[in-house]
GROMACS .gro file of C-alpha atoms in nm:
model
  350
    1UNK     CA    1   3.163  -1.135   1.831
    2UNK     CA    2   3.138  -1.083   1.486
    3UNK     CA    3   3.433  -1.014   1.181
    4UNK     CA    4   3.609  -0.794   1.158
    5UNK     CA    5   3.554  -0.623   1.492
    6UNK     CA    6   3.685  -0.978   1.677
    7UNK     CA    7   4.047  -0.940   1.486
    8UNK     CA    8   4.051  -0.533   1.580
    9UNK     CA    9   4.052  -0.649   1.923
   10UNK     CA   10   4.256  -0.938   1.932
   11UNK     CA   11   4.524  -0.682   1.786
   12UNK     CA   12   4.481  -0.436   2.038
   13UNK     CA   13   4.545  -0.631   2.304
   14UNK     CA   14   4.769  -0.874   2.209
   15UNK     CA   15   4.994  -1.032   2.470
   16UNK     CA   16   5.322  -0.915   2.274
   17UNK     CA   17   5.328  -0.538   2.241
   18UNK     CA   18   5.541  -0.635   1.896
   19UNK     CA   19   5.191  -0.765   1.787
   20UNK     CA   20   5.005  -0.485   1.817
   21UNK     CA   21   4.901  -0.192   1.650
   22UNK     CA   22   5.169   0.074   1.722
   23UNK     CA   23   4.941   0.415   1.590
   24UNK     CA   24   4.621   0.481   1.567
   25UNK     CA   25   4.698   0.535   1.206
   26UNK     CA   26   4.733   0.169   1.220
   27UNK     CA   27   4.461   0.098   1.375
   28UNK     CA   28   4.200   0.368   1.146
   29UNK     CA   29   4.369   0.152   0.834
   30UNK     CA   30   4.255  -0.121   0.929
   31UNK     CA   31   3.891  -0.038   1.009
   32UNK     CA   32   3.930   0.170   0.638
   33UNK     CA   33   3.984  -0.185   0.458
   34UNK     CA   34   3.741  -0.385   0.630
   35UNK     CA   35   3.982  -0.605   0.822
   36UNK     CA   36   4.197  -0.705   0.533
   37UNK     CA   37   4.560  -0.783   0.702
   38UNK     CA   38   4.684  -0.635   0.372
   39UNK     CA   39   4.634  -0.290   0.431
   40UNK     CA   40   4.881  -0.266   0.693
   41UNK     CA   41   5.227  -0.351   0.523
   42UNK     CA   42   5.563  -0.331   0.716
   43UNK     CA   43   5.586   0.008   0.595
   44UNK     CA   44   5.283   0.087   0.833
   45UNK     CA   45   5.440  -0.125   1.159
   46UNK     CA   46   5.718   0.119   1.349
   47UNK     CA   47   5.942  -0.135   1.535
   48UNK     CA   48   6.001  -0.052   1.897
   49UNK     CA   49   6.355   0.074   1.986
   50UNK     CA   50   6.588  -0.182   2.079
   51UNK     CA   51   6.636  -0.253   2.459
   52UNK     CA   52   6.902  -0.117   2.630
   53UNK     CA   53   7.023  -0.217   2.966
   54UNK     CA   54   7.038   0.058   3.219
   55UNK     CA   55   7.277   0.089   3.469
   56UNK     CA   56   7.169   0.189   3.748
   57UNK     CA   57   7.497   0.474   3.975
   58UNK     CA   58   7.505   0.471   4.335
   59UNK     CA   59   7.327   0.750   4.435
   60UNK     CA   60   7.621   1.003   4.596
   61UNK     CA   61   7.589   1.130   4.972
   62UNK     CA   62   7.530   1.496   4.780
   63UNK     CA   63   7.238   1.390   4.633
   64UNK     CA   64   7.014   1.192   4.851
   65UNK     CA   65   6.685   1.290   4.666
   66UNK     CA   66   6.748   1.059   4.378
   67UNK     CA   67   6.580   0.743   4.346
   68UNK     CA   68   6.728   0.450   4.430
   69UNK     CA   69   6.717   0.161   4.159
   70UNK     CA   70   6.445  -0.035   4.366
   71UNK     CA   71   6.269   0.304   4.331
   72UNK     CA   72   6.298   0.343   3.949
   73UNK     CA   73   6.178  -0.055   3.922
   74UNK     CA   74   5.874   0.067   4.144
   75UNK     CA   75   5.836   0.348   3.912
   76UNK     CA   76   5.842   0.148   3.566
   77UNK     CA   77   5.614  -0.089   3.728
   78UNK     CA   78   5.397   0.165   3.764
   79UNK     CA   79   5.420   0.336   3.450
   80UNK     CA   80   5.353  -0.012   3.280
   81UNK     CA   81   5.048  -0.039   3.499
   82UNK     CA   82   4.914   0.292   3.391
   83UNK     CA   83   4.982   0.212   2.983
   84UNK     CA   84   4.801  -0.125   3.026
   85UNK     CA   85   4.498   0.100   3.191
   86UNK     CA   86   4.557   0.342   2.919
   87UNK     CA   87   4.511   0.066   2.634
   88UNK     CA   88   4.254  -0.098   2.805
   89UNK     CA   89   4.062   0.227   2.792
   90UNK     CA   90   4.079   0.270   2.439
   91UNK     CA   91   3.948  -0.095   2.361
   92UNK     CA   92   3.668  -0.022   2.559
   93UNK     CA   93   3.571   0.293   2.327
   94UNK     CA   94   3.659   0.107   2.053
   95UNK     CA   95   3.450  -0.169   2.120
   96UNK     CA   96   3.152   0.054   2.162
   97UNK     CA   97   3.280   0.199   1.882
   98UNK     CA   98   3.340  -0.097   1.639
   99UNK     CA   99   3.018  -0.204   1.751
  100UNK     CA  100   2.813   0.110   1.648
  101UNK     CA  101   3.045   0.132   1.338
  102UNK     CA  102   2.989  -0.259   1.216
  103UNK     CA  103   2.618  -0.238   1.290
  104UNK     CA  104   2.572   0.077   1.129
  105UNK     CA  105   2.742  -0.034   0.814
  106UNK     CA  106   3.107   0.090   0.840
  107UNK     CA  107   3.171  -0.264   0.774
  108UNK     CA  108   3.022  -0.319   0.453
  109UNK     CA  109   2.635  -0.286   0.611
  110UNK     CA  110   2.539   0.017   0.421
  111UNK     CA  111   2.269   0.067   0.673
  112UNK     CA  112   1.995  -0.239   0.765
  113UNK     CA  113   1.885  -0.490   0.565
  114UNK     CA  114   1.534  -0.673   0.555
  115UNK     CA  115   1.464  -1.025   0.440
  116UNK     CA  116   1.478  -1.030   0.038
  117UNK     CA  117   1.090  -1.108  -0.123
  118UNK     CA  118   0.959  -1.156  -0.472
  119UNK     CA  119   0.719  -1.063  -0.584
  120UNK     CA  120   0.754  -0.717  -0.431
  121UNK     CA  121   0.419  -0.610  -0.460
  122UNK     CA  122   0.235  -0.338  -0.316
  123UNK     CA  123  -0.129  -0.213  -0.328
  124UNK     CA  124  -0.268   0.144  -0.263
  125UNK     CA  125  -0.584   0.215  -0.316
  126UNK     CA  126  -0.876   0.437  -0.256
  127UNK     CA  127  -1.221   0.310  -0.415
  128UNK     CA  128  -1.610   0.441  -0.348
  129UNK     CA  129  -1.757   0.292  -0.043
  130UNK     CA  130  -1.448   0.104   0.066
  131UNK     CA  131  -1.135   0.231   0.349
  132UNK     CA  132  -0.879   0.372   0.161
  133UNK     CA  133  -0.563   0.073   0.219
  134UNK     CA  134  -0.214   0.006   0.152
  135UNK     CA  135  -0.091  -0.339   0.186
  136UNK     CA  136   0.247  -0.506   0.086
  137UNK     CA  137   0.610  -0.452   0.099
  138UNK     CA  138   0.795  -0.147   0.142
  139UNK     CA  139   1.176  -0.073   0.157
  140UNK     CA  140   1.196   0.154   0.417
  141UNK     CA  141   1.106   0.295   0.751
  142UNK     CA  142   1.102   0.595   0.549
  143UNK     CA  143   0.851   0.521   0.277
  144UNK     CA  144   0.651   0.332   0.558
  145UNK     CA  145   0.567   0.586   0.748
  146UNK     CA  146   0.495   0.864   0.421
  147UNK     CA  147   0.225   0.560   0.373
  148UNK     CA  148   0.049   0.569   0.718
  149UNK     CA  149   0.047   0.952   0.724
  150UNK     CA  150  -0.082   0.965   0.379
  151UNK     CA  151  -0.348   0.631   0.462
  152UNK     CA  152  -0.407   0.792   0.781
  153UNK     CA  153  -0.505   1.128   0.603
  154UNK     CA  154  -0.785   1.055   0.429
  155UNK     CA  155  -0.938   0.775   0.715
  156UNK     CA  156  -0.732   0.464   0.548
  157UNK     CA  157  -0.511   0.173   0.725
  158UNK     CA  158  -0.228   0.001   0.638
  159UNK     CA  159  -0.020  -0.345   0.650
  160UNK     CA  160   0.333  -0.309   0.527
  161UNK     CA  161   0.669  -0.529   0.603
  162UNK     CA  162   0.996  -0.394   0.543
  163UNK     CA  163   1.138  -0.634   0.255
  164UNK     CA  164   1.419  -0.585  -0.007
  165UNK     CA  165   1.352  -0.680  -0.352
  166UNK     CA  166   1.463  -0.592  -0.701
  167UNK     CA  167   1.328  -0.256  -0.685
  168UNK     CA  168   1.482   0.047  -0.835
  169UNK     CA  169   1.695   0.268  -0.566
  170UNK     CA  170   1.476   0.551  -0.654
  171UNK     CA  171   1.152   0.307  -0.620
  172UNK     CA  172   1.002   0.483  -0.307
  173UNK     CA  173   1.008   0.832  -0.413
  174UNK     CA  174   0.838   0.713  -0.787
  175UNK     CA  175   0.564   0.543  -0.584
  176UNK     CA  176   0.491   0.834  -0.386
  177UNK     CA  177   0.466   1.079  -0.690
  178UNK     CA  178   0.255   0.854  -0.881
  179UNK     CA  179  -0.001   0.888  -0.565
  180UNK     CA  180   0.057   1.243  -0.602
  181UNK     CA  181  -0.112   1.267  -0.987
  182UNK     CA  182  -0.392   0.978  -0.919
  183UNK     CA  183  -0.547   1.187  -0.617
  184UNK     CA  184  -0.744   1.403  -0.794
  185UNK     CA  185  -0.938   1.075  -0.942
  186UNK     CA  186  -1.306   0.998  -0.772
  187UNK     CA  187  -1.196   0.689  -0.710
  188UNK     CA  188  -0.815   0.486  -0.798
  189UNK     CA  189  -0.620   0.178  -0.693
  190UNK     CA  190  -0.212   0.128  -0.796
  191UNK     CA  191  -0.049  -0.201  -0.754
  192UNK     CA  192   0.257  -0.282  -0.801
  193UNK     CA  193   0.502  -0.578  -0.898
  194UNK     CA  194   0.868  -0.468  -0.837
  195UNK     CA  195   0.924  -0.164  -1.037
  196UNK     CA  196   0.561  -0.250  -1.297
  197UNK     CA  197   0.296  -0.085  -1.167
  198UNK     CA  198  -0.055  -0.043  -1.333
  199UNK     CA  199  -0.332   0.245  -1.231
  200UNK     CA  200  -0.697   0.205  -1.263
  201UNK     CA  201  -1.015   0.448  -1.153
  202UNK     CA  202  -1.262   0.701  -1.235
  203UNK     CA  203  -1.315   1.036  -1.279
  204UNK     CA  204  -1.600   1.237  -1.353
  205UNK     CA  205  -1.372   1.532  -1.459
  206UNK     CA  206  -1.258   1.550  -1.835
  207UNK     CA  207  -0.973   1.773  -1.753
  208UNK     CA  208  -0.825   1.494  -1.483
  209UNK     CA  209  -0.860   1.198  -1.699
  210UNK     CA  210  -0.696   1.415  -1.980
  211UNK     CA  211  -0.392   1.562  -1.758
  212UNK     CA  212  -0.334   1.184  -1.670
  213UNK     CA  213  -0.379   1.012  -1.974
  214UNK     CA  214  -0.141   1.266  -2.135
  215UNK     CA  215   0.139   1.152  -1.935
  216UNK     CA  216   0.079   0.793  -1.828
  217UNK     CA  217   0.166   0.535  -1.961
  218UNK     CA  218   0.458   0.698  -2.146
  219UNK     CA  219   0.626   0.921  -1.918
  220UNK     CA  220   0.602   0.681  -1.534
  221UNK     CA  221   0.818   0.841  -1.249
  222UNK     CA  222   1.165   0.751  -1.205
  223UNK     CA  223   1.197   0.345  -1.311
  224UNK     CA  224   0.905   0.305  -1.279
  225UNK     CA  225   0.629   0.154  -1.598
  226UNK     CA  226   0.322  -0.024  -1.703
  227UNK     CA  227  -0.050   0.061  -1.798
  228UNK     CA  228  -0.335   0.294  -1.704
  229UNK     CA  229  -0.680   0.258  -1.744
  230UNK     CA  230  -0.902   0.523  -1.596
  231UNK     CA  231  -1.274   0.554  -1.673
  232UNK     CA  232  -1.480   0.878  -1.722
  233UNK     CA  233  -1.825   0.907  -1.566
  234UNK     CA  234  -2.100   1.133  -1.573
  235UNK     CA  235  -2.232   1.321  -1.258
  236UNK     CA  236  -2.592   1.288  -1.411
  237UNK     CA  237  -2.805   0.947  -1.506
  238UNK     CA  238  -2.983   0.961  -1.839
  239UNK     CA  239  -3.371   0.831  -1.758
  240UNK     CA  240  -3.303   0.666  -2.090
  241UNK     CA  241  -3.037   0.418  -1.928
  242UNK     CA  242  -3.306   0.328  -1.655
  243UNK     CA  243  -3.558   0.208  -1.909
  244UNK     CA  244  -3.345   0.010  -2.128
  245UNK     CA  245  -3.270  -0.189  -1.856
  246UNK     CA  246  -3.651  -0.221  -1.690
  247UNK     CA  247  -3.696  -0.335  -2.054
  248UNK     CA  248  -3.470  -0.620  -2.037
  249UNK     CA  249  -3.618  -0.711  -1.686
  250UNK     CA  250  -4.013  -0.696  -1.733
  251UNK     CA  251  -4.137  -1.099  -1.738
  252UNK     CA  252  -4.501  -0.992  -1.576
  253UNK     CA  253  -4.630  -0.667  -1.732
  254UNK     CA  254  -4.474  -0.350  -1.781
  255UNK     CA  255  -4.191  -0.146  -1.526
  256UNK     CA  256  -4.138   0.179  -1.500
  257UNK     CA  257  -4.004   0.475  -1.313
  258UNK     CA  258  -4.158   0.720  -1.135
  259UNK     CA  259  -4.084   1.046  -1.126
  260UNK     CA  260  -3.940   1.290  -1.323
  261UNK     CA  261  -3.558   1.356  -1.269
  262UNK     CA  262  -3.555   1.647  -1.545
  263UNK     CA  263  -3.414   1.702  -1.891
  264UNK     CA  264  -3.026   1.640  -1.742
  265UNK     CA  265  -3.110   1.305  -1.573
  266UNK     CA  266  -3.097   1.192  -1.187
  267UNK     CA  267  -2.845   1.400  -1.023
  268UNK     CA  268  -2.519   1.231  -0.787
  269UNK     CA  269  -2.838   1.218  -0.450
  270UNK     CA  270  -3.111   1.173  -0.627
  271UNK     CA  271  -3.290   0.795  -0.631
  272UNK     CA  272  -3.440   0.588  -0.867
  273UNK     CA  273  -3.803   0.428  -0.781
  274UNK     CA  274  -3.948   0.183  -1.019
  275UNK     CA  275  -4.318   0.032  -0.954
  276UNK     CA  276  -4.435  -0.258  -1.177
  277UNK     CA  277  -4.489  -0.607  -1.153
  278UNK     CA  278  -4.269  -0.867  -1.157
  279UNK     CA  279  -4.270  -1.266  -1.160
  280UNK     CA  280  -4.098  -1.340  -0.863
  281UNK     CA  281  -3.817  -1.227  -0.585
  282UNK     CA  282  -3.550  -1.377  -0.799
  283UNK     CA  283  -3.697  -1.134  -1.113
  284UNK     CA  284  -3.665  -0.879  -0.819
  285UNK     CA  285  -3.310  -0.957  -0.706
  286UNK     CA  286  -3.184  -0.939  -1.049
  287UNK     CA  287  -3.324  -0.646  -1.126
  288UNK     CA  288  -3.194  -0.434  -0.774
  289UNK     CA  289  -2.848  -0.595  -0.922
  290UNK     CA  290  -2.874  -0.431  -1.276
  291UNK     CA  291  -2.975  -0.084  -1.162
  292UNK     CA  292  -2.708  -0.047  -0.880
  293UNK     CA  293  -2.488  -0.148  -1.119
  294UNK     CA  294  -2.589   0.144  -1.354
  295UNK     CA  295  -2.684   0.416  -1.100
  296UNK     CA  296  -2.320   0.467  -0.987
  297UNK     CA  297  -2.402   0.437  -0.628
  298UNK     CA  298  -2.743   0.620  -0.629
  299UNK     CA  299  -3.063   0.488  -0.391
  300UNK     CA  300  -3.263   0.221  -0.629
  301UNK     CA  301  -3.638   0.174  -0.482
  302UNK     CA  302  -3.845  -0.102  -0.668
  303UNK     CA  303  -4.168  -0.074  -0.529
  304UNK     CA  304  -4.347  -0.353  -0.773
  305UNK     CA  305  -4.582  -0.624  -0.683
  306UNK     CA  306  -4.444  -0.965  -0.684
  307UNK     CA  307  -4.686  -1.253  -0.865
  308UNK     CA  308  -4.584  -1.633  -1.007
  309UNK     CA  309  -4.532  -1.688  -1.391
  310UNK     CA  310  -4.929  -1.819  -1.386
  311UNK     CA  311  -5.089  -1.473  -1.192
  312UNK     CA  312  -4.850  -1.283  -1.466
  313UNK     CA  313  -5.018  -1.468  -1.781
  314UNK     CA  314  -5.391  -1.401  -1.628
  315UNK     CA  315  -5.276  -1.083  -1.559
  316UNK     CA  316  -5.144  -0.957  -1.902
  317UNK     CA  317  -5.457  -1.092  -2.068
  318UNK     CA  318  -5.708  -1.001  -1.867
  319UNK     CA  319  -5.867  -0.656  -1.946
  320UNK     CA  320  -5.808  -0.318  -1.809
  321UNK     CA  321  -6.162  -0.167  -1.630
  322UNK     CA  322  -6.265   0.104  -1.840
  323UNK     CA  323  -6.186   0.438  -1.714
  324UNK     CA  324  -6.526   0.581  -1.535
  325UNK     CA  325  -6.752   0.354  -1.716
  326UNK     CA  326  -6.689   0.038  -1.491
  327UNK     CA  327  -6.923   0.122  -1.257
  328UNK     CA  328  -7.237   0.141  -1.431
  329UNK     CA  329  -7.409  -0.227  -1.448
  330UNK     CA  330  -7.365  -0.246  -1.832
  331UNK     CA  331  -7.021  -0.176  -1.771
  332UNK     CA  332  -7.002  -0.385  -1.550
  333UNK     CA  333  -7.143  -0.679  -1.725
  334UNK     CA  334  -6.930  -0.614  -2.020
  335UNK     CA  335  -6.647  -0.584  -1.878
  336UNK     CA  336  -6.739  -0.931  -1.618
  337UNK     CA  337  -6.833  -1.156  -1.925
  338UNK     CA  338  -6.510  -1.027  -2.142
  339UNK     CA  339  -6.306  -1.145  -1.778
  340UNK     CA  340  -6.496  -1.484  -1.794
  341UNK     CA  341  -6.401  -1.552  -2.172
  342UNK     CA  342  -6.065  -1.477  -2.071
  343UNK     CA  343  -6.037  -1.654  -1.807
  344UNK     CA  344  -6.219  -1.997  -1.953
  345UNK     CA  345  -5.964  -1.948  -2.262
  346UNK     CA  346  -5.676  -1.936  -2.028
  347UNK     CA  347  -5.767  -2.227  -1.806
  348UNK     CA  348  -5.832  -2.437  -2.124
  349UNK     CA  349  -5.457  -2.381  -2.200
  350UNK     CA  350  -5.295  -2.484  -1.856
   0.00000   0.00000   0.00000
């Protein structure tokens, strides 16, 4: 049995009635100071009265009906019984009592206490095309479950332990307001280190990213600080974007789009196709790559033929048929004996 709740008890039912407590006023002292033996001075004990021997008269033939001394023994034994029940009554409430009262921090608890981390860090975040999650260490039941209703709110999980750190006492209710202003953000993700915490996302409003930026990083909740970077992007694609980048990718002939997404650009559902040719699957791959990268989650469709580095040289020097005149036997000709000089000139040089 735990301190100080073993010594309350050991008082109360001392063998020596001398030894214990003789009020309750005694006895709420001592659970005010924590068990300190201090707290009760003599000025707190009352001494029992002195013992006086009683003498017991020969009851009179007039009055029969008075107890005999054997009777009054009887009766004090009996009375004695009924104070020992009496006191052994009130250390069975206390020790419920003391129990509740140590384990729910009369004693110095405060309430419970978790196993002490560092870092305490925490991450919440909610990105494009990934579960919203929260994962890390939390300080209470409290702020545990405002997490799994909030996760749990917009289709999200969670994996928190209860921890103690050094964390600000007003740490949980800073946390939850800054998830309160990042919301409105497309996308966001806050972690946090103790009481530094750092926001990133995106936005495509202007009004968002300026309401946010006008009060983070100067003015963080509570003890919160740290840093803020949040991106703004455009609900349209600029065609012009697309083609510096099929410019930077074209090893076997030209690549282009097709279609014609319009004097704004591709809107947020519309995809980008590309046709072309290209020099091989890795030229492919790294292409798909740099377009998805740009196209902020839009479809990408290259539909391009895929040749060797030695089909794309014969290819890019070999002539184009002329349009409607090919198939006329001249035309033909011409255009056959142009192919052959090509051709011989190119096999010369391999």
């Amino acid at each position: 049995m735990p301190e100080p709740l073993k010594s309350l008890l050991d008082r109360m039912t001392a063998p020596d009635p001398n030894d214990r407590f003789q009020t309750m006023s005694d006895v709420l002292a001592f659970i005010d100071s924590g068990g300190a033996e201090e707290a009760l001075d003599d000025a707190t004990i009352i001494a029992p009265p002195p013992k006086t021997d009683v003498i017991a008269e020969a009851p009179s033939p007039p009055r029969p009906a008075n107890p005999t001394p054997a009777d009054k023994s009887v009766q004090k034994q009996s009375s004695g019984i009924s104070s020992g029940l009496i006191v052994a009554g009130a250390a069975v409430v206390l020790i419920g009592g003391g129990a509740a009262a140590f384990f729910g921090g009369v004693f110095g608890g405060g309430g419970p206490t978790y196993p002490a981390v560092s870092p305490y860090s925490l991450v919440i975040e909610n990105l494009e095309n990934l579960p919203a999650s929260a994962s890390g260490f939390v300080p209470s039941a409290d702020m545990q479950n405002a997490l799994v209703t909030r996760m749990t709110e917009i289709g999200g999980a969670t994996d928190l332990t209860l921890a103690s750190g050094e964390i600000a006492d007003s740490w949980s209710n800073d946390v939850l307001a800054v998830l309160d202003d990042i919301s409105t953000l497309d996308d966001w993700q806050l972690t946090l280190n103790g009481n530094r915490a750092k926001i990133t996302g995106s936005t495509s409003d202007p009004a968002v990213l300026t309401a946010l930026t006008a009060r983070y990083p100067e003015t963080w909740p509570g003890a919160l600080d740290g840093t803020i970077e949040v991106a703004l992007t455009s609900l349209f694609l600029d065609p012009g974007d697309v083609d510096n980048i099929l410019a930077q990718y074209a090893d076997c002939g030209p690549v282009f789009q097709i279609g014609n997404p319009g004097p704004v650009g591709y809107g947020p559902d519309d995809p980008v196709v590309v046709k072309g040719t290209l020099a091989g699957e890795a030229s492919r791959e790294a292409l798909q790559t740099a377009l998805e990268d740009q196209t902020d989650g839009r479809d990408v469709i290259i539909d391009a033929d895929i040749l060797n580095p030695t089909l794309c040289l014969v290819e890019n020097y070999l002539p184009e048929a002329p349009e409607g005149r090919w198939k006329s036997p001249s035309g033909m000709a011409r255009l056959v004996r142009k192919s052959r000089s090509v051709i011989s000139s190119l096999v010369r040089t391999l």
